Coordinates of C-alpha atoms and ligand atoms in Angstrom, one line a residue:
M139 CA -23.9 1.7 -24.6
S140 CA -21.8 2.4 -26.8
S141 CA -18.0 1.4 -25.9
P142 CA -15.9 4.5 -25.0
P143 CA -12.8 5.3 -27.2
S144 CA -9.6 3.7 -26.9
A145 CA -6.9 5.3 -26.5
L146 CA -4.6 3.0 -28.8
D147 CA -7.8 2.5 -31.3
D148 CA -6.6 2.0 -35.1
G149 CA -5.5 5.0 -37.0
Q150 CA -5.6 7.1 -34.3
E151 CA -4.6 10.7 -35.5
L152 CA -2.7 12.6 -33.4
S153 CA -1.5 16.4 -33.9
T154 CA 1.4 17.9 -32.0
Q155 CA 3.6 21.4 -32.8
G156 CA 1.0 21.2 -36.4
K157 CA 2.9 17.8 -37.2
S158 CA 0.2 15.0 -37.8
F159 CA 1.5 11.5 -36.7
N160 CA -0.1 8.0 -36.3
L161 CA 0.5 6.8 -32.1
T162 CA 0.1 2.7 -32.9
D163 CA 2.7 3.1 -35.7
I164 CA 5.4 4.7 -33.1
I165 CA 4.4 3.0 -30.2
M166 CA 4.7 -0.8 -31.0
T167 CA 4.2 -2.5 -27.4
N168 CA 1.2 -2.6 -25.2
H169 CA 3.0 -3.3 -22.5
V170 CA 3.4 -0.8 -19.4
K171 CA 6.8 -1.2 -17.6
I172 CA 5.9 -0.5 -13.7
F173 CA 8.9 0.4 -12.4
D174 CA 8.4 0.7 -8.5
T175 CA 10.2 3.1 -6.5
T176 CA 8.6 2.7 -3.0
L177 CA 12.2 2.4 -1.2
R178 CA 14.0 5.2 -3.1
D179 CA 11.3 8.4 -3.6
G180 CA 9.3 6.7 -1.0
E181 CA 11.9 6.1 0.7
Q182 CA 12.3 9.5 1.2
A183 CA 10.0 10.5 2.2
P184 CA 9.5 11.7 6.3
G185 CA 8.3 9.3 8.2
F186 CA 9.2 5.7 5.7
S187 CA 13.0 5.4 6.1
M188 CA 13.3 1.9 6.1
T189 CA 16.1 -0.9 7.6
S190 CA 18.3 -2.8 5.6
G191 CA 16.9 -5.4 6.4
Q192 CA 12.6 -4.0 6.5
K193 CA 14.0 -2.7 2.3
L194 CA 15.2 -6.8 1.6
K195 CA 11.5 -7.4 2.6
M196 CA 9.3 -5.0 0.5
A197 CA 12.2 -6.1 -1.8
K198 CA 10.7 -9.5 -2.1
A199 CA 6.9 -8.8 -1.8
L200 CA 7.6 -6.2 -4.7
E201 CA 9.2 -8.9 -6.9
G202 CA 6.3 -11.4 -5.6
L203 CA 4.0 -8.2 -7.3
G204 CA 6.1 -8.6 -10.8
V205 CA 7.0 -5.2 -10.7
D206 CA 9.9 -5.0 -14.0
I207 CA 12.0 -2.7 -12.1
M208 CA 12.3 -1.9 -8.5
E209 CA 15.1 1.8 -8.1
A210 CA 16.5 -0.1 -4.6
G211 CA 17.8 3.2 -3.2
F212 CA 20.4 6.0 -3.9
A213 CA 23.4 4.5 -3.2
A214 CA 26.1 7.5 -2.6
A215 CA 23.3 9.0 -0.1
S216 CA 24.8 6.6 2.9
P217 CA 26.9 2.9 3.7
G218 CA 23.5 1.7 5.0
D219 CA 21.9 2.0 1.7
F220 CA 24.6 0.9 -0.9
E221 CA 24.7 -2.2 1.2
A222 CA 20.9 -2.6 1.0
I223 CA 20.7 -1.9 -3.0
K224 CA 23.6 -4.6 -3.0
T225 CA 22.0 -7.3 -1.0
I226 CA 18.4 -6.5 -2.7
A227 CA 20.5 -7.1 -6.4
T228 CA 22.0 -9.9 -5.3
E229 CA 18.6 -11.9 -3.3
V230 CA 16.1 -10.2 -5.9
K231 CA 15.9 -12.9 -9.4
D232 CA 13.0 -12.1 -11.0
S233 CA 13.3 -7.6 -11.9
I234 CA 15.6 -5.0 -12.5
V235 CA 16.9 -3.9 -9.6
C236 CA 18.1 -0.2 -10.3
S237 CA 20.6 2.7 -8.3
L238 CA 19.8 6.2 -8.5
A239 CA 22.6 8.3 -9.4
R240 CA 23.9 12.5 -10.0
C241 CA 24.9 13.2 -12.6
N242 CA 28.8 12.9 -11.2
E243 CA 31.1 10.6 -10.9
G244 CA 30.9 9.3 -7.6
D245 CA 27.3 8.2 -7.4
I246 CA 27.2 6.7 -10.8
R247 CA 30.0 4.3 -9.7
A248 CA 28.4 4.4 -6.2
S249 CA 25.8 2.9 -8.6
G250 CA 27.8 0.4 -10.7
E251 CA 29.5 -0.8 -7.6
A252 CA 26.0 -1.4 -5.8
I253 CA 23.6 -3.4 -8.7
K254 CA 26.9 -5.7 -9.4
P255 CA 25.5 -8.2 -8.0
A256 CA 22.8 -8.3 -11.0
A257 CA 24.8 -7.2 -13.3
K258 CA 26.8 -10.2 -12.8
S259 CA 24.2 -13.0 -12.2
G260 CA 22.9 -12.4 -16.4
R261 CA 19.3 -10.6 -15.1
G262 CA 21.2 -7.0 -15.0
G263 CA 21.1 -4.3 -13.3
R264 CA 19.6 -0.4 -14.5
I265 CA 21.3 2.8 -13.2
H266 CA 19.5 5.7 -12.8
T267 CA 21.0 9.1 -13.7
F268 CA 19.4 12.5 -13.7
I269 CA 20.2 16.0 -13.5
A270 CA 17.3 19.3 -13.6
T271 CA 16.6 20.9 -16.3
S272 CA 13.8 23.3 -15.7
P273 CA 15.5 27.2 -15.1
L274 CA 14.9 27.3 -11.8
H275 CA 16.6 24.6 -10.9
R276 CA 19.2 25.9 -13.6
E277 CA 20.2 28.8 -12.0
F278 CA 19.3 29.0 -8.5
K279 CA 20.5 25.0 -7.3
L280 CA 23.0 24.2 -9.7
K281 CA 24.2 27.9 -10.7
M282 CA 25.1 25.3 -14.2
S283 CA 24.2 27.2 -17.8
M284 CA 22.8 25.0 -20.6
D285 CA 25.8 23.3 -22.2
E286 CA 26.7 22.5 -19.3
I287 CA 23.8 20.4 -18.4
V288 CA 24.3 18.7 -21.0
R289 CA 28.4 18.1 -20.8
R290 CA 27.5 16.7 -17.7
A291 CA 23.9 14.5 -18.5
T292 CA 26.5 12.8 -21.8
A293 CA 29.9 12.5 -19.2
G294 CA 27.2 10.3 -16.7
I295 CA 25.6 8.2 -19.2
E296 CA 28.3 7.4 -20.5
L297 CA 29.7 6.4 -17.6
A298 CA 27.0 4.6 -16.6
R299 CA 26.7 2.6 -19.6
Q300 CA 30.6 1.0 -18.4
Y301 CA 29.2 -0.9 -16.1
T302 CA 25.5 -1.7 -17.9
D303 CA 23.5 -1.5 -20.7
D304 CA 20.6 -0.8 -18.4
V305 CA 21.2 3.3 -18.2
E306 CA 18.2 5.5 -17.0
F307 CA 18.7 8.8 -17.6
S308 CA 15.9 11.8 -16.2
C309 CA 15.3 15.6 -16.7
E310 CA 14.9 16.5 -13.0
D311 CA 11.7 19.2 -13.8
A312 CA 11.4 18.1 -16.7
I313 CA 7.8 19.8 -17.2
R314 CA 8.6 23.4 -16.3
T315 CA 11.3 23.4 -18.6
E316 CA 11.2 25.0 -22.3
R317 CA 10.5 21.8 -24.5
D318 CA 13.9 23.0 -27.4
Y319 CA 15.5 22.8 -24.5
L320 CA 14.1 19.7 -23.0
K321 CA 14.3 18.3 -26.7
R322 CA 18.0 19.2 -27.1
V323 CA 18.8 17.1 -23.6
V324 CA 16.6 14.5 -24.3
E325 CA 18.1 14.0 -27.3
A326 CA 21.9 14.0 -26.5
A327 CA 21.0 11.8 -23.4
I328 CA 19.7 9.2 -26.5
K329 CA 23.1 9.4 -28.3
A330 CA 25.2 8.8 -25.5
G331 CA 23.3 5.4 -24.3
A332 CA 21.0 6.1 -22.5
T333 CA 17.8 3.2 -22.7
T334 CA 15.3 5.2 -20.3
I335 CA 14.5 8.8 -20.6
N336 CA 11.9 9.9 -17.9
I337 CA 10.1 12.7 -18.1
P338 CA 9.2 13.7 -14.1
D339 CA 6.7 16.5 -13.2
T340 CA 8.9 16.7 -10.1
V341 CA 7.0 19.3 -7.7
G342 CA 3.7 18.2 -9.3
Y343 CA 2.8 20.3 -11.1
T344 CA 1.3 19.2 -14.7
T345 CA -2.0 18.6 -15.8
P346 CA -3.4 14.9 -17.3
E347 CA -3.9 17.7 -21.1
E348 CA -0.4 19.4 -20.2
I349 CA 2.0 15.9 -19.8
Q350 CA 0.0 13.9 -23.0
S351 CA 0.6 16.1 -25.5
L352 CA 4.0 16.3 -23.9
F353 CA 4.5 12.8 -24.3
E354 CA 3.1 13.0 -27.7
F355 CA 5.5 15.4 -29.3
L356 CA 8.9 13.6 -27.7
A357 CA 7.4 11.0 -29.3
S358 CA 7.0 12.5 -33.1
D359 CA 9.8 15.3 -32.6
I360 CA 12.8 13.7 -30.6
E361 CA 15.7 11.9 -33.2
G362 CA 16.1 8.0 -31.8
A363 CA 12.7 7.8 -29.9
D364 CA 12.1 4.9 -31.7
S365 CA 15.3 3.3 -30.2
V366 CA 14.1 4.3 -26.4
T367 CA 11.3 4.1 -23.6
F368 CA 9.5 6.5 -22.4
S369 CA 8.5 6.7 -18.4
A370 CA 7.1 9.8 -16.3
H371 CA 7.1 10.0 -12.6
C372 CA 4.3 11.9 -11.3
H373 CA 4.0 13.7 -7.7
D374 CA 0.7 14.2 -6.3
D375 CA 1.0 17.7 -5.2
L376 CA -2.4 18.5 -7.2
G377 CA -3.7 15.0 -6.5
L378 CA -3.7 14.6 -9.8
A379 CA -0.1 11.9 -10.1
V380 CA -2.7 8.9 -11.3
A381 CA -4.3 11.0 -13.6
N382 CA -1.0 12.7 -14.9
S383 CA 0.9 8.9 -15.2
L384 CA -2.6 7.4 -17.0
A385 CA -2.1 10.8 -19.5
A386 CA 1.4 10.1 -20.3
V387 CA 1.2 6.6 -20.8
R388 CA -1.7 7.8 -24.0
G389 CA 0.7 10.4 -24.8
G390 CA 3.3 7.4 -25.6
A391 CA 5.1 6.6 -22.6
R392 CA 6.2 3.0 -22.0
Q393 CA 6.6 3.2 -18.0
V394 CA 5.3 4.3 -15.4
E395 CA 7.8 5.5 -12.5
C396 CA 5.1 5.2 -8.8
A397 CA 5.3 3.6 -5.5
L398 CA 2.7 1.4 -3.2
N399 CA 0.4 3.7 -1.2
G400 CA 1.4 6.5 -3.3
I401 CA 4.3 7.4 -0.4
G402 CA 6.9 9.5 -1.4
E403 CA 8.2 12.9 -2.0
R404 CA 5.6 15.3 -0.3
A405 CA 1.8 14.6 -1.2
G406 CA 4.1 11.4 -2.6
N407 CA 4.6 9.7 -6.3
C408 CA 1.6 7.8 -8.3
A409 CA 0.3 4.9 -7.1
L410 CA 1.6 1.7 -7.8
E411 CA -2.0 0.2 -7.0
E412 CA -3.9 3.2 -8.4
V413 CA -2.7 3.1 -11.6
A414 CA -1.9 -0.5 -12.2
M415 CA -6.0 -1.6 -11.6
A416 CA -6.3 1.7 -13.6
L417 CA -4.7 0.1 -16.6
R418 CA -6.3 -3.1 -15.9
T419 CA -9.5 -2.5 -15.3
R420 CA -10.6 -0.3 -18.0
K421 CA -8.2 -2.5 -20.3
D422 CA -11.6 -1.7 -22.4
F423 CA -10.6 2.5 -22.7
F424 CA -6.2 2.3 -22.8
G425 CA -5.4 -1.2 -24.6
L426 CA -2.0 -1.7 -22.2
S427 CA -1.0 -4.3 -19.8
T428 CA 1.4 -4.4 -17.1
Q429 CA 2.7 -8.0 -16.1
L430 CA 1.6 -7.4 -12.4
K431 CA 0.3 -10.6 -11.0
T432 CA -2.5 -7.6 -9.1
E433 CA -3.6 -10.0 -6.4
G434 CA -0.7 -10.1 -3.5
L435 CA -0.6 -5.0 -3.8
Y436 CA -3.5 -5.6 -0.2
G437 CA -0.5 -7.7 1.3
A438 CA 2.6 -5.9 0.1
S439 CA 0.6 -2.4 0.5
K440 CA 0.1 -3.9 4.7
L441 CA 3.2 -5.0 4.7
L442 CA 4.5 -1.6 3.8
A443 CA 1.6 0.1 6.3
T444 CA 3.1 -2.9 9.1
I445 CA 7.1 -1.7 8.3
T446 CA 7.1 1.8 8.2
G447 CA 4.0 2.3 10.5
N448 CA 1.9 4.2 7.8
P449 CA -2.0 3.0 8.1
V450 CA -2.9 3.1 5.2
P451 CA -6.5 5.7 4.7
R452 CA -9.9 3.6 4.8
N453 CA -11.0 5.4 2.1
K454 CA -7.6 5.2 0.7
A455 CA -8.3 3.1 -2.8
I456 CA -7.1 -0.1 -4.2
V457 CA -5.9 -0.7 -0.9
G458 CA -8.0 0.6 1.9
K459 CA -9.7 -0.9 4.1
N460 CA -12.8 0.6 2.9
A461 CA -12.4 0.6 -1.1
F462 CA -14.6 -2.8 -1.4
A463 CA -16.9 -2.4 1.9
H464 CA -20.4 -1.7 1.7
E465 CA -22.6 0.1 5.0
S466 CA -25.1 1.9 3.1
G467 CA -28.3 -0.6 3.6
I468 CA -29.7 0.1 -0.3
H469 CA -25.4 -0.7 -1.5
Q470 CA -25.7 -3.7 0.2
H471 CA -28.7 -4.7 -1.2
G472 CA -27.8 -4.0 -4.6
V473 CA -24.5 -6.0 -3.5
L474 CA -25.7 -8.7 -2.7
A475 CA -28.0 -9.1 -5.5
N476 CA -25.0 -8.1 -8.1
R477 CA -21.3 -7.5 -6.9
E478 CA -21.3 -5.6 -10.3
T479 CA -24.4 -2.8 -8.7
Y480 CA -21.5 -1.2 -6.7
E481 CA -17.8 -2.8 -7.6
I482 CA -16.3 -2.3 -10.8
M483 CA -12.8 -4.4 -9.4
K484 CA -13.4 -8.0 -8.2
P485 CA -12.0 -7.7 -4.4
E486 CA -9.9 -10.9 -5.0
D487 CA -8.3 -9.0 -7.8
V488 CA -6.1 -6.8 -6.1
G489 CA -6.0 -9.7 -2.7
V490 CA -8.9 -8.7 -0.8
S491 CA -11.4 -11.2 0.9
T492 CA -14.9 -11.0 -0.2
D493 CA -16.9 -10.6 2.9
N494 CA -16.6 -7.6 3.2
L495 CA -20.1 -6.2 3.8
V496 CA -19.5 -4.3 7.1
L497 CA -22.2 -3.8 9.4
G498 CA -23.2 -0.9 11.1
K499 CA -25.9 1.7 11.4
H500 CA -27.0 2.3 8.2
S501 CA -27.0 -1.3 7.3
G502 CA -30.8 -3.2 6.1
R503 CA -32.0 -6.6 6.5
A504 CA -30.9 -8.0 3.5
A505 CA -27.7 -7.5 4.4
L506 CA -28.3 -9.1 8.3
K507 CA -29.9 -11.9 7.0
N508 CA -26.9 -12.4 5.0
R509 CA -23.9 -12.5 7.3
A510 CA -26.1 -14.7 10.1
E511 CA -26.6 -17.4 6.4
T512 CA -22.9 -16.7 6.9
L513 CA -22.7 -17.6 10.9
G514 CA -24.6 -20.5 10.1
F515 CA -28.0 -19.2 11.8
E516 CA -31.1 -19.6 9.1
L517 CA -34.1 -16.9 10.2
G518 CA -37.2 -16.5 10.2
D519 CA -38.9 -13.4 8.8
N520 CA -40.2 -13.2 13.2
Q521 CA -37.0 -13.6 14.1
L522 CA -34.9 -11.3 12.2
Q523 CA -37.1 -8.5 13.0
S524 CA -36.2 -9.3 16.1
L525 CA -32.6 -9.1 15.4
F526 CA -32.8 -6.0 13.1
V527 CA -34.1 -4.1 16.2
K528 CA -31.3 -6.0 19.2
F529 CA -28.6 -4.7 15.9
K530 CA -29.6 -1.5 15.3
H531 CA -30.0 -0.6 19.0
L532 CA -26.2 -1.9 18.6
A533 CA -24.7 -0.9 16.1
D534 CA -25.9 3.3 17.7
E535 CA -23.4 1.9 20.0
K536 CA -20.5 0.6 17.9
K537 CA -18.8 2.2 15.0
E538 CA -18.7 -2.1 13.6
V539 CA -20.6 -5.2 14.3
F540 CA -18.9 -7.5 13.6
D541 CA -19.9 -11.1 13.2
A542 CA -18.9 -12.3 17.1
D543 CA -21.7 -9.6 18.5
I544 CA -24.3 -11.1 15.8
E545 CA -24.1 -14.0 16.8
A546 CA -23.8 -12.9 21.0
L547 CA -27.2 -11.4 19.5
I548 CA -28.7 -14.3 18.1
L549 CA -27.6 -16.6 20.7
G550 CA -29.7 -13.2 23.0
E551 CA -26.2 -12.3 25.3
A552 CA -25.2 -9.2 26.1
V553 CA -22.0 -8.4 23.5
G554 CA -18.5 -8.7 25.0
E555 CA -19.9 -8.9 28.9
I556 CA -20.1 -12.6 29.6
G557 CA -17.7 -15.6 30.4
P558 CA -17.2 -18.0 31.1
W559 CA -14.2 -16.5 32.1
A560 CA -13.6 -13.3 34.5
L561 CA -11.2 -10.7 34.7
E562 CA -11.0 -10.2 38.6
S563 CA -7.6 -8.2 39.4
L564 CA -4.6 -6.9 37.2
Y565 CA -1.5 -6.4 38.2
V566 CA 1.8 -4.8 37.0
S567 CA 5.5 -4.2 37.8
A568 CA 6.8 -2.3 34.8
G569 CA 9.2 1.1 33.8
S570 CA 12.0 0.4 35.2
D571 CA 15.3 0.4 33.9
D572 CA 17.4 -2.2 36.1
G573 CA 17.3 -4.8 34.4
K574 CA 14.3 -6.6 35.6
R575 CA 11.6 -7.1 32.8
P576 CA 7.1 -6.8 33.4
V577 CA 5.7 -8.7 35.1
A578 CA 2.2 -9.4 35.0
T579 CA 0.0 -11.1 38.0
V580 CA -3.1 -12.3 36.6
R581 CA -7.1 -13.3 38.9
L582 CA -9.0 -15.0 36.5
H583 CA -12.5 -17.2 37.4
H584 CA -14.6 -19.2 35.5
E585 CA -18.5 -19.4 36.4
D586 CA -18.2 -22.9 37.0
G587 CA -16.2 -21.9 40.2
R588 CA -12.3 -22.3 39.7
K589 CA -10.3 -19.5 40.7
E590 CA -6.4 -18.9 39.3
T591 CA -4.1 -16.5 39.7
W592 CA -0.9 -16.9 37.2
S593 CA 2.3 -14.8 36.5
Q594 CA 4.3 -14.0 34.2
E595 CA 7.2 -12.0 33.3
A596 CA 7.6 -10.5 29.5
A597 CA 9.2 -8.4 27.0
G598 CA 6.6 -5.4 27.9
P599 CA 3.8 -5.2 30.5
V600 CA 0.6 -5.9 27.5
N601 CA 2.2 -9.2 26.7
A602 CA 3.6 -10.0 30.1
T603 CA -1.2 -9.1 30.5
F604 CA -1.4 -11.7 27.9
L605 CA 0.3 -14.4 28.0
A606 CA -0.4 -15.1 31.8
I607 CA -4.8 -15.0 30.2
S608 CA -3.6 -17.3 27.9
H609 CA -1.3 -19.6 30.5
I610 CA -4.7 -20.1 32.9
T611 CA -7.0 -20.3 30.3
G612 CA -5.5 -23.2 28.0
Q613 CA -5.5 -20.5 24.8
P614 CA -2.4 -20.0 23.7
L615 CA -3.3 -17.7 20.0
H616 CA -1.7 -15.6 17.8
L617 CA -2.0 -12.0 17.7
D618 CA -3.6 -10.8 14.5
S619 CA -3.1 -7.5 15.7
F620 CA -3.3 -5.4 18.7
S621 CA -4.8 -1.9 18.8
V622 CA -5.8 1.1 21.5
Q623 CA -7.1 4.0 20.9
S624 CA -8.3 7.2 23.0
V625 CA -11.9 7.3 22.6
T626 CA -12.3 10.2 25.2
E627 CA -10.9 13.4 25.7
G628 CA -8.7 14.5 28.3
E629 CA -6.4 13.5 31.2
D630 CA -8.6 11.2 32.0
A631 CA -9.4 9.4 28.5
M632 CA -11.7 6.3 28.4
A633 CA -8.4 3.8 25.9
E634 CA -10.5 1.2 23.8
A635 CA -8.9 -1.8 23.4
S636 CA -9.0 -4.3 20.5
V637 CA -7.6 -7.1 19.9
M638 CA -7.5 -9.4 16.6
V639 CA -7.0 -13.0 16.5
S640 CA -7.0 -16.0 13.8
T641 CA -7.7 -19.6 14.9
E642 CA -8.3 -22.6 11.7
F643 CA -11.5 -21.6 11.8
S644 CA -12.2 -18.3 12.1
S645 CA -11.7 -14.5 12.9
Y646 CA -12.7 -13.0 16.5
H647 CA -12.0 -9.4 17.5
G648 CA -12.4 -8.5 20.9
R649 CA -12.8 -5.2 22.4
G650 CA -11.9 -4.0 26.5
T651 CA -12.1 -0.1 27.8
S652 CA -11.5 1.3 30.4
T653 CA -9.0 4.2 31.7
D654 CA -5.8 2.1 32.2
T655 CA -4.6 0.8 28.3
V656 CA -3.2 -2.3 29.8
L657 CA -6.4 -3.6 31.2
A658 CA -8.4 -2.2 28.5
G659 CA -6.2 -4.8 26.6
A660 CA -6.7 -7.6 28.8
R661 CA -10.5 -7.0 28.2
A662 CA -10.0 -7.7 24.6
Y663 CA -8.4 -10.0 24.8
L664 CA -10.0 -12.5 27.8
D665 CA -13.1 -11.1 25.2
V666 CA -11.8 -13.0 22.1
I667 CA -11.3 -15.6 24.5
N668 CA -14.4 -16.1 26.2
R669 CA -16.3 -15.7 22.6
I670 CA -13.8 -19.5 21.2
E671 CA -15.0 -20.9 24.7
R672 CA -18.7 -19.5 23.9
R673 CA -18.2 -20.4 20.7
A674 CA -16.7 -24.3 21.6
D675 CA -19.4 -24.8 23.9
R676 CA -22.2 -23.7 21.6
Q677 CA -20.7 -26.1 18.8
K678 CA -20.8 -29.2 21.8
S679 CA -24.2 -28.3 22.5
I680 CA -25.0 -28.6 18.4
A681 CA -23.1 -31.6 17.5
A682 CA -24.7 -33.4 21.4
Q683 CA -28.3 -32.4 19.2
H684 CA -27.5 -34.4 16.4
Ligands
ACO768 C1 14.1 14.9 -7.0 C2 14.6 13.9 -6.4 O1 13.9 13.8 -5.5 S1 16.3 13.9 -6.2 C3 17.0 12.5 -5.3 C4 16.9 13.3 -3.6 N1 16.8 11.9 -2.3 C5 18.2 12.0 -2.1 O2 18.5 13.8 -2.1 C6 18.5 12.1 -0.8 C7 19.2 11.6 -1.3 N2 20.7 12.7 -0.9 C8 21.3 12.8 0.2 O3 22.0 12.2 1.1 C9 22.3 13.8 0.0 O4 21.9 15.0 -0.7 C10 23.7 13.4 -0.5 C11 25.0 12.3 -0.6 C12 23.8 12.4 -2.5 C13 24.5 14.7 -1.4 O5 25.1 15.1 -0.2 P1 26.1 17.0 0.5 O6 27.2 16.7 -0.9 O7 26.1 16.8 1.1 O8 25.2 17.6 -1.1 P2 23.4 18.4 -0.6 O9 23.2 17.5 0.0 O10 23.6 19.3 0.7 O11 23.7 19.1 -2.1 C14 23.1 18.6 -2.7 C15 24.8 18.9 -4.3 O12 24.4 17.2 -4.8 C16 24.3 18.8 -6.4 N3 23.5 17.9 -7.7 C17 22.1 18.1 -7.5 N4 21.4 17.4 -7.7 C18 22.0 17.1 -8.6 C19 22.2 16.6 -10.3 N5 21.5 15.8 -10.6 N6 24.0 16.1 -10.7 C20 24.8 16.6 -10.0 N7 24.8 16.8 -9.0 C21 23.8 18.3 -8.3 C22 24.4 20.5 -5.7 O13 24.2 21.0 -6.9 C23 24.5 20.5 -4.6 O14 25.1 20.3 -4.6 P3 26.8 21.2 -4.6 O15 27.1 20.8 -3.1 O16 28.3 21.4 -5.2 O17 26.0 22.9 -3.4
KIV769 C1 15.0 12.0 -10.1 C2 13.6 12.1 -10.0 C3 13.2 11.0 -11.2 C4 13.1 12.7 -9.4 O1 12.6 11.5 -8.5 C5 11.4 13.8 -9.5 O2 11.7 14.6 -10.5 O3 11.3 13.6 -8.2

């Protein structure tokens, strides 16, 4: 198979506006800087705002990922954002911390003050100042002439340079700006001292070919181009943000602005995890690297989803639950033979665990046998066939078949129903605002005849219920997740609760259903405890046999 042409093939001739030049002569570095804007453009989207503490937590995760620059906020936006940037600039050691500012004195001074802790420590902080340049924004939004915008940009950059040597300038809505005028603004910005020139596709309007040619034009036609880093900032209104960012890089951009999970204004920004893994996976094509520790991508993405309360869609590239999951028999068969049949990246390279064949109704014998073996069961052909029949029946009823379900099938048990513990009654008092905490009274009975009741107070009714169950069973569990979803429609909808728990040795998933959500939760929690106890019993009897 012949390899695809690299973006940086030696001697690649580019033609822009009738001129010819060699891109490798102009772009000396193969390092693409990752400028993360999760905490600024990402946070400014509805439903994604974070407290200062949450921003710091995310900032630490981004630092751990190895982003070159993190835009921590917009210092003039609010006292809270100012303080958050200042704290991040104090705490973050390995990434450059940046604040956004309009081209006006107040914003730039606020940004300069906010990043001072980073500047003082010698690491340096960045001020990112911007002004719109397109005709629409000039006429209707800013109501400024072309000359006035150039004056504002120049003055803003000069002021920013009094605080830091690291000044980024953005021509907002650059894509819809006349090329001649864009050239004029960018040249003025470079003369005024900007060290990074960002070309935003503010409204997600461009196409890969168009943006690549624009960056080639900048690299070849702008005076002072070789003294600055060109940067792309693409929005996803047409679903092209990642493709456009990669095309910009092919055109000469050496900084990509992006956000985890692709969050950002409207449809979002270029997704950090996607652009980073595209550069890594297709290094043969792009010939470029980032300094990201991509193994942290999945964890950082999950942290962001948890902090903002916005789950990552299952089918999201790189970090979605399905990104490395295979349910179809033919795919599973291929992956078991050689992962590369259906995987272009290693799950562990983005921090996803490798045990990810999802068993469901489309799965085949190969995957079932493999999972049974992973769980420690060697099956003969007849046993596998009989298990497969039971498994298919179960998969028709359940969306996903978990390890514990398979264990139960192999051992001939009904799924999620059999003890040793059974819930006899649950009574919960909650909802008053008279200062009393919710109380759950739980009565369980064990198959050995024991019956026990316990009342527990806690911050919430579900928490109180779980604590009471743990008290009776002697199983204090650490929850990985608890969720409830409606599985039928109408006022008496059936709720399905799902509980995930990790112990030292394994993960357990329990389910419970009821029209009462707290009762569904109690059943799911008890389901987990029963699974743990049954497994322990099994292991004891296996040990006794040997
Ligand atoms: C493409 C982007 O993502 S840009 C970043 C967008 N992010 C944000 O806006 C979040 C933070 N913003 C805020 O908190 C507020 O908008 C503030 C505090 C910055 C300003 O609030 P206000 O003073 O009430 O102004 P308001 O938001 O109503 O309007 C923006 C003003 O800035 C002006 N302006 C907009 N961009 C720029 C710029 N780059 N440089 C100079 N002035 C600008 C507008 O012309 C308008 O001026 P006017 O008040 O004289 O009409
Ligand atoms: C401030 C700039 C970079 C921006 O967010 C945009 O144009 O989308």
